[in-house]
PDB file of C-alpha atoms and ligand atoms in Angstrom:
ATOM      1  CA  MET A  27      87.610 210.241-140.133  1.00  0.00           C
ATOM      2  CA  SER A  28      88.360 213.509-138.185  1.00  0.00           C
ATOM      3  CA  ASP A  29      89.335 216.891-139.153  1.00  0.00           C
ATOM      4  CA  LYS A  30      92.574 216.817-137.021  1.00  0.00           C
ATOM      5  CA  ASP A  31      94.768 215.892-140.044  1.00  0.00           C
ATOM      6  CA  SER A  32      95.456 219.143-141.903  1.00  0.00           C
ATOM      7  CA  ASN A  33      95.889 217.466-145.113  1.00  0.00           C
ATOM      8  CA  ARG A  34      92.560 216.123-144.917  1.00  0.00           C
ATOM      9  CA  PRO A  35      89.590 218.205-146.484  1.00  0.00           C
ATOM     10  CA  ASN A  36      87.166 219.500-143.783  1.00  0.00           C
ATOM     11  CA  THR A  37      83.731 218.181-143.237  1.00  0.00           C
ATOM     12  CA  GLU A  38      81.952 220.934-145.395  1.00  0.00           C
ATOM     13  CA  GLN A  39      84.410 220.150-148.281  1.00  0.00           C
ATOM     14  CA  ALA A  40      83.700 216.293-148.042  1.00  0.00           C
ATOM     15  CA  GLU A  41      79.970 217.080-147.868  1.00  0.00           C
ATOM     16  CA  GLU A  42      80.405 219.192-151.004  1.00  0.00           C
ATOM     17  CA  ALA A  43      82.050 216.512-152.790  1.00  0.00           C
ATOM     18  CA  VAL A  44      78.801 214.215-151.937  1.00  0.00           C
ATOM     19  CA  ARG A  45      76.661 216.792-153.415  1.00  0.00           C
ATOM     20  CA  VAL A  46      78.841 217.013-156.816  1.00  0.00           C
ATOM     21  CA  LEU A  47      78.386 213.095-157.089  1.00  0.00           C
ATOM     22  CA  LEU A  48      74.863 213.465-156.623  1.00  0.00           C
ATOM     23  CA  ALA A  49      74.420 216.067-159.198  1.00  0.00           C
ATOM     24  CA  TRP A  50      76.842 214.198-161.507  1.00  0.00           C
ATOM     25  CA  MET A  51      74.274 211.120-161.318  1.00  0.00           C
ATOM     26  CA  GLY A  52      71.427 213.446-162.413  1.00  0.00           C
ATOM     27  CA  GLU A  53      69.935 214.119-159.120  1.00  0.00           C
ATOM     28  CA  ASP A  54      68.955 217.357-157.471  1.00  0.00           C
ATOM     29  CA  PRO A  55      71.115 217.521-154.048  1.00  0.00           C
ATOM     30  CA  GLU A  56      68.772 220.247-152.719  1.00  0.00           C
ATOM     31  CA  ARG A  57      65.547 218.143-153.096  1.00  0.00           C
ATOM     32  CA  LYS A  58      64.046 217.481-149.617  1.00  0.00           C
ATOM     33  CA  GLY A  59      65.114 213.722-149.446  1.00  0.00           C
ATOM     34  CA  LEU A  60      68.597 214.382-150.273  1.00  0.00           C
ATOM     35  CA  ARG A  61      69.348 217.385-148.236  1.00  0.00           C
ATOM     36  CA  ARG A  62      70.983 215.661-145.138  1.00  0.00           C
ATOM     37  CA  THR A  63      72.396 212.885-147.298  1.00  0.00           C
ATOM     38  CA  PRO A  64      76.010 214.189-147.487  1.00  0.00           C
ATOM     39  CA  ALA A  65      76.268 214.548-143.847  1.00  0.00           C
ATOM     40  CA  ARG A  66      74.728 210.931-143.639  1.00  0.00           C
ATOM     41  CA  VAL A  67      77.281 209.566-145.967  1.00  0.00           C
ATOM     42  CA  LEU A  68      79.936 211.033-144.108  1.00  0.00           C
ATOM     43  CA  LYS A  69      78.680 209.580-140.786  1.00  0.00           C
ATOM     44  CA  SER A  70      78.562 206.226-142.546  1.00  0.00           C
ATOM     45  CA  TYR A  71      82.362 206.514-143.777  1.00  0.00           C
ATOM     46  CA  ASN A  72      83.116 207.308-140.188  1.00  0.00           C
ATOM     47  CA  ASP A  73      82.133 203.783-139.493  1.00  0.00           C
ATOM     48  CA  TRP A  74      83.124 202.074-142.559  1.00  0.00           C
ATOM     49  CA  PHE A  75      86.700 203.442-142.675  1.00  0.00           C
ATOM     50  CA  ALA A  76      87.149 203.801-138.952  1.00  0.00           C
ATOM     51  CA  GLY A  77      90.406 201.675-139.377  1.00  0.00           C
ATOM     52  CA  TYR A  78      92.444 204.769-140.225  1.00  0.00           C
ATOM     53  CA  ASP A  79      92.216 205.776-136.821  1.00  0.00           C
ATOM     54  CA  GLU A  80      93.245 202.521-135.194  1.00  0.00           C
ATOM     55  CA  ASP A  81      96.692 201.221-134.530  1.00  0.00           C
ATOM     56  CA  PRO A  82      96.417 197.414-134.989  1.00  0.00           C
ATOM     57  CA  ALA A  83      99.741 196.305-133.342  1.00  0.00           C
ATOM     58  CA  ALA A  84      98.652 198.526-130.363  1.00  0.00           C
ATOM     59  CA  ILE A  85      95.501 196.624-130.094  1.00  0.00           C
ATOM     60  CA  LEU A  86      97.674 193.299-129.763  1.00  0.00           C
ATOM     61  CA  GLY A  87     100.171 195.149-127.448  1.00  0.00           C
ATOM     62  CA  SER A  88      98.597 193.887-124.349  1.00  0.00           C
ATOM     63  CA  SER A  89      99.212 190.359-124.909  1.00  0.00           C
ATOM     64  CA  PHE A  90     100.134 188.152-121.844  1.00  0.00           C
ATOM     65  CA  PRO A  91     103.220 186.217-121.447  1.00  0.00           C
ATOM     66  CA  ASP A  92     102.461 182.228-121.021  1.00  0.00           C
ATOM     67  CA  ALA A  93      98.948 181.148-120.514  1.00  0.00           C
ATOM     68  CA  GLU A  94      99.898 178.150-118.243  1.00  0.00           C
ATOM     69  CA  GLY A  95     102.173 176.977-121.011  1.00  0.00           C
ATOM     70  CA  TYR A  96      99.634 176.597-123.661  1.00  0.00           C
ATOM     71  CA  ARG A  97     101.094 175.511-126.883  1.00  0.00           C
ATOM     72  CA  GLU A  98      98.524 174.344-129.097  1.00  0.00           C
ATOM     73  CA  GLN A  99      96.531 175.997-131.912  1.00  0.00           C
ATOM     74  CA  VAL A 100      94.240 178.856-131.028  1.00  0.00           C
ATOM     75  CA  THR A 101      91.591 179.282-133.811  1.00  0.00           C
ATOM     76  CA  LEU A 102      89.243 181.717-134.301  1.00  0.00           C
ATOM     77  CA  LEU A 103      86.505 180.905-137.038  1.00  0.00           C
ATOM     78  CA  ASP A 104      83.766 183.032-138.644  1.00  0.00           C
ATOM     79  CA  ILE A 105      84.751 186.567-137.770  1.00  0.00           C
ATOM     80  CA  ASP A 106      82.391 188.574-139.994  1.00  0.00           C
ATOM     81  CA  PHE A 107      84.058 191.377-141.521  1.00  0.00           C
ATOM     82  CA  GLU A 108      83.083 194.239-143.892  1.00  0.00           C
ATOM     83  CA  SER A 109      85.496 195.984-146.108  1.00  0.00           C
ATOM     84  CA  HIS A 110      85.653 198.082-149.162  1.00  0.00           C
ATOM     85  CA  CYS A 111      87.657 197.493-152.255  1.00  0.00           C
ATOM     86  CA  GLU A 112      90.020 200.223-153.117  1.00  0.00           C
ATOM     87  CA  HIS A 113      89.143 199.998-156.753  1.00  0.00           C
ATOM     88  CA  HIS A 114      85.440 200.823-156.597  1.00  0.00           C
ATOM     89  CA  ILE A 115      84.890 201.894-152.869  1.00  0.00           C
ATOM     90  CA  ALA A 116      82.459 198.879-153.128  1.00  0.00           C
ATOM     91  CA  PRO A 117      81.643 196.770-149.961  1.00  0.00           C
ATOM     92  CA  PHE A 118      83.269 193.295-149.910  1.00  0.00           C
ATOM     93  CA  ILE A 119      81.788 191.230-147.114  1.00  0.00           C
ATOM     94  CA  GLY A 120      82.617 187.973-145.581  1.00  0.00           C
ATOM     95  CA  LYS A 121      84.214 185.893-142.949  1.00  0.00           C
ATOM     96  CA  ALA A 122      87.643 185.889-141.614  1.00  0.00           C
ATOM     97  CA  HIS A 123      89.346 182.820-139.866  1.00  0.00           C
ATOM     98  CA  VAL A 124      92.478 183.196-137.842  1.00  0.00           C
ATOM     99  CA  ALA A 125      94.732 180.946-136.024  1.00  0.00           C
ATOM    100  CA  TYR A 126      98.295 181.077-134.524  1.00  0.00           C
ATOM    101  CA  MET A 127     100.257 178.727-132.520  1.00  0.00           C
ATOM    102  CA  PRO A 128     101.613 180.583-129.350  1.00  0.00           C
ATOM    103  CA  ASP A 129     105.090 180.617-128.336  1.00  0.00           C
ATOM    104  CA  GLN A 130     105.450 182.831-125.431  1.00  0.00           C
ATOM    105  CA  ARG A 131     102.498 185.039-125.766  1.00  0.00           C
ATOM    106  CA  VAL A 132      98.809 184.666-126.082  1.00  0.00           C
ATOM    107  CA  VAL A 133      96.261 187.539-126.529  1.00  0.00           C
ATOM    108  CA  GLY A 134      92.414 187.874-125.604  1.00  0.00           C
ATOM    109  CA  VAL A 135      90.409 186.290-128.608  1.00  0.00           C
ATOM    110  CA  SER A 136      88.474 189.843-128.772  1.00  0.00           C
ATOM    111  CA  LYS A 137      91.742 191.434-129.705  1.00  0.00           C
ATOM    112  CA  LEU A 138      92.141 189.305-132.852  1.00  0.00           C
ATOM    113  CA  VAL A 139      88.619 190.210-134.009  1.00  0.00           C
ATOM    114  CA  ARG A 140      89.455 194.149-133.450  1.00  0.00           C
ATOM    115  CA  VAL A 141      92.745 193.487-135.490  1.00  0.00           C
ATOM    116  CA  VAL A 142      90.733 192.136-138.170  1.00  0.00           C
ATOM    117  CA  ASN A 143      88.329 194.976-138.005  1.00  0.00           C
ATOM    118  CA  ALA A 144      91.029 197.579-137.843  1.00  0.00           C
ATOM    119  CA  PHE A 145      92.564 196.248-140.946  1.00  0.00           C
ATOM    120  CA  ALA A 146      89.108 195.621-142.836  1.00  0.00           C
ATOM    121  CA  LYS A 147      87.661 199.084-142.112  1.00  0.00           C
ATOM    122  CA  ARG A 148      90.026 200.865-144.724  1.00  0.00           C
ATOM    123  CA  LEU A 149      90.102 200.743-148.406  1.00  0.00           C
ATOM    124  CA  GLN A 150      91.636 197.477-149.223  1.00  0.00           C
ATOM    125  CA  VAL A 151      92.409 194.576-151.742  1.00  0.00           C
ATOM    126  CA  GLN A 152      91.472 191.298-150.220  1.00  0.00           C
ATOM    127  CA  GLU A 153      95.034 189.730-150.637  1.00  0.00           C
ATOM    128  CA  LYS A 154      96.561 192.739-148.802  1.00  0.00           C
ATOM    129  CA  LEU A 155      94.205 192.699-145.995  1.00  0.00           C
ATOM    130  CA  THR A 156      94.860 189.067-145.588  1.00  0.00           C
ATOM    131  CA  GLU A 157      98.581 189.624-145.398  1.00  0.00           C
ATOM    132  CA  GLN A 158      98.253 192.549-142.875  1.00  0.00           C
ATOM    133  CA  ILE A 159      96.327 190.686-140.591  1.00  0.00           C
ATOM    134  CA  ALA A 160      98.929 187.788-140.700  1.00  0.00           C
ATOM    135  CA  ALA A 161     101.986 190.131-140.454  1.00  0.00           C
ATOM    136  CA  CYS A 162     100.604 192.187-137.541  1.00  0.00           C
ATOM    137  CA  ILE A 163      99.828 188.908-135.506  1.00  0.00           C
ATOM    138  CA  ASP A 164     103.127 187.627-136.427  1.00  0.00           C
ATOM    139  CA  GLU A 165     105.153 190.725-135.642  1.00  0.00           C
ATOM    140  CA  VAL A 166     103.549 191.463-132.283  1.00  0.00           C
ATOM    141  CA  LEU A 167     102.965 187.998-130.512  1.00  0.00           C
ATOM    142  CA  GLN A 168     105.766 186.398-132.358  1.00  0.00           C
ATOM    143  CA  PRO A 169     104.173 183.032-132.481  1.00  0.00           C
ATOM    144  CA  ARG A 170     105.404 179.848-133.874  1.00  0.00           C
ATOM    145  CA  GLY A 171     102.994 180.336-136.675  1.00  0.00           C
ATOM    146  CA  VAL A 172      99.944 182.222-137.710  1.00  0.00           C
ATOM    147  CA  ALA A 173      97.390 181.629-140.560  1.00  0.00           C
ATOM    148  CA  VAL A 174      94.693 183.777-141.933  1.00  0.00           C
ATOM    149  CA  VAL A 175      91.946 182.735-144.487  1.00  0.00           C
ATOM    150  CA  LEU A 176      89.353 185.235-145.716  1.00  0.00           C
ATOM    151  CA  GLU A 177      86.479 184.501-147.683  1.00  0.00           C
ATOM    152  CA  ALA A 178      84.186 187.268-149.043  1.00  0.00           C
ATOM    153  CA  ARG A 179      81.737 188.533-151.802  1.00  0.00           C
ATOM    154  CA  HIS A 180      82.886 191.601-153.609  1.00  0.00           C
ATOM    155  CA  GLN A 181      79.793 193.810-154.463  1.00  0.00           C
ATOM    156  CA  CYS A 182      81.926 195.175-157.329  1.00  0.00           C
ATOM    157  CA  MET A 183      81.595 191.953-158.892  1.00  0.00           C
ATOM    158  CA  THR A 184      78.337 190.736-157.645  1.00  0.00           C
ATOM    159  CA  THR A 185      76.232 194.034-158.441  1.00  0.00           C
ATOM    160  CA  ARG A 186      78.014 195.461-161.287  1.00  0.00           C
ATOM    161  CA  GLY A 187      80.580 194.429-163.927  1.00  0.00           C
ATOM    162  CA  VAL A 188      80.477 190.634-164.379  1.00  0.00           C
ATOM    163  CA  TYR A 189      77.241 190.211-162.317  1.00  0.00           C
ATOM    164  CA  LYS A 190      78.420 187.087-160.412  1.00  0.00           C
ATOM    165  CA  LYS A 191      76.121 186.978-157.622  1.00  0.00           C
ATOM    166  CA  ASN A 192      77.536 183.750-155.739  1.00  0.00           C
ATOM    167  CA  THR A 193      81.168 183.951-156.329  1.00  0.00           C
ATOM    168  CA  ASN A 194      83.402 183.753-153.119  1.00  0.00           C
ATOM    169  CA  MET A 195      86.615 184.998-153.296  1.00  0.00           C
ATOM    170  CA  ILE A 196      88.962 182.956-150.813  1.00  0.00           C
ATOM    171  CA  THR A 197      92.647 184.196-149.915  1.00  0.00           C
ATOM    172  CA  SER A 198      95.239 182.993-147.593  1.00  0.00           C
ATOM    173  CA  ALA A 199      98.475 183.851-145.566  1.00  0.00           C
ATOM    174  CA  MET A 200     100.308 180.946-143.857  1.00  0.00           C
ATOM    175  CA  ARG A 201     103.412 181.778-141.641  1.00  0.00           C
ATOM    176  CA  GLY A 202     105.859 179.850-139.744  1.00  0.00           C
ATOM    177  CA  CYS A 203     104.664 176.277-138.700  1.00  0.00           C
ATOM    178  CA  PHE A 204     101.494 176.811-140.695  1.00  0.00           C
ATOM    179  CA  GLU A 205     103.601 177.054-143.926  1.00  0.00           C
ATOM    180  CA  THR A 206     106.193 174.345-143.068  1.00  0.00           C
ATOM    181  CA  ASP A 207     104.031 171.727-141.486  1.00  0.00           C
ATOM    182  CA  ASP A 208     101.545 170.066-143.255  1.00  0.00           C
ATOM    183  CA  LYS A 209      99.861 168.759-139.983  1.00  0.00           C
ATOM    184  CA  VAL A 210      99.276 172.171-138.393  1.00  0.00           C
ATOM    185  CA  ARG A 211      97.965 173.696-141.441  1.00  0.00           C
ATOM    186  CA  THR A 212      95.718 170.703-142.144  1.00  0.00           C
ATOM    187  CA  GLU A 213      94.437 170.974-138.852  1.00  0.00           C
ATOM    188  CA  PHE A 214      93.505 174.532-139.206  1.00  0.00           C
ATOM    189  CA  LEU A 215      91.807 173.905-142.769  1.00  0.00           C
ATOM    190  CA  THR A 216      90.037 170.894-141.416  1.00  0.00           C
ATOM    191  CA  LYS A 217      88.404 173.336-138.648  1.00  0.00           C
ATOM    192  CA  ILE A 218      87.431 175.557-141.374  1.00  0.00           C
ATOM    193  CA  ASN A 219      85.790 173.132-143.666  1.00  0.00           C
ATOM    194  CA  SER A 220      83.792 171.612-140.766  1.00  0.00           C
ATOM    195  CA  GLY A 221      82.330 174.822-139.674  1.00  0.00           C
ATOM    196  CA  GLY A 222      84.486 174.390-136.423  1.00  0.00           C
ATOM    197  CA  ARG A 223      82.466 171.458-135.569  1.00  0.00           C
TER     198      ARG A 223
HETATM  199 ZN1   ZN B 329      86.171 196.506-156.725  1.00  0.00          ZN
END
């Protein structure tokens, strides 16, 4: 988060908002242990919400045409991600599995990880996050198909509310041949279920 956007509150205003929340929960924002907390919270937000300053399409933009004609599935399993739900600003943490069937273009694997992160490090709902990752890869790489599966635990559900500690939420987006071709989709889902082994 930077101060460059004039619609955004500045650092002092944001720190004051944290002090208000501290006072609201019954704390004394001026006590020694809390004096630097507002600044630390903003610093954490800079990490957790760094995705707003990233352009995921631009990350994928430097794809390279052809890879010696490679046409089979490219699959990345177990990409750790952390995001925050837009309903509670509570973390949801899990793994992303991403696959695509290249047509003309392939991309370095680290780029796919960065795309997941760029969308995850925003306020999100898991369904939307899943769709955004798939849509971005689909639009920029124009592959024959793309598939995204996310599994995550939502702290708004595990530490509060219904207190379901072990509940995983799983979402998926299938496009192109992953949607239309059972064999392609099954190959991807089998890899996930076998943990990539
Ligand atoms: Zn939530």
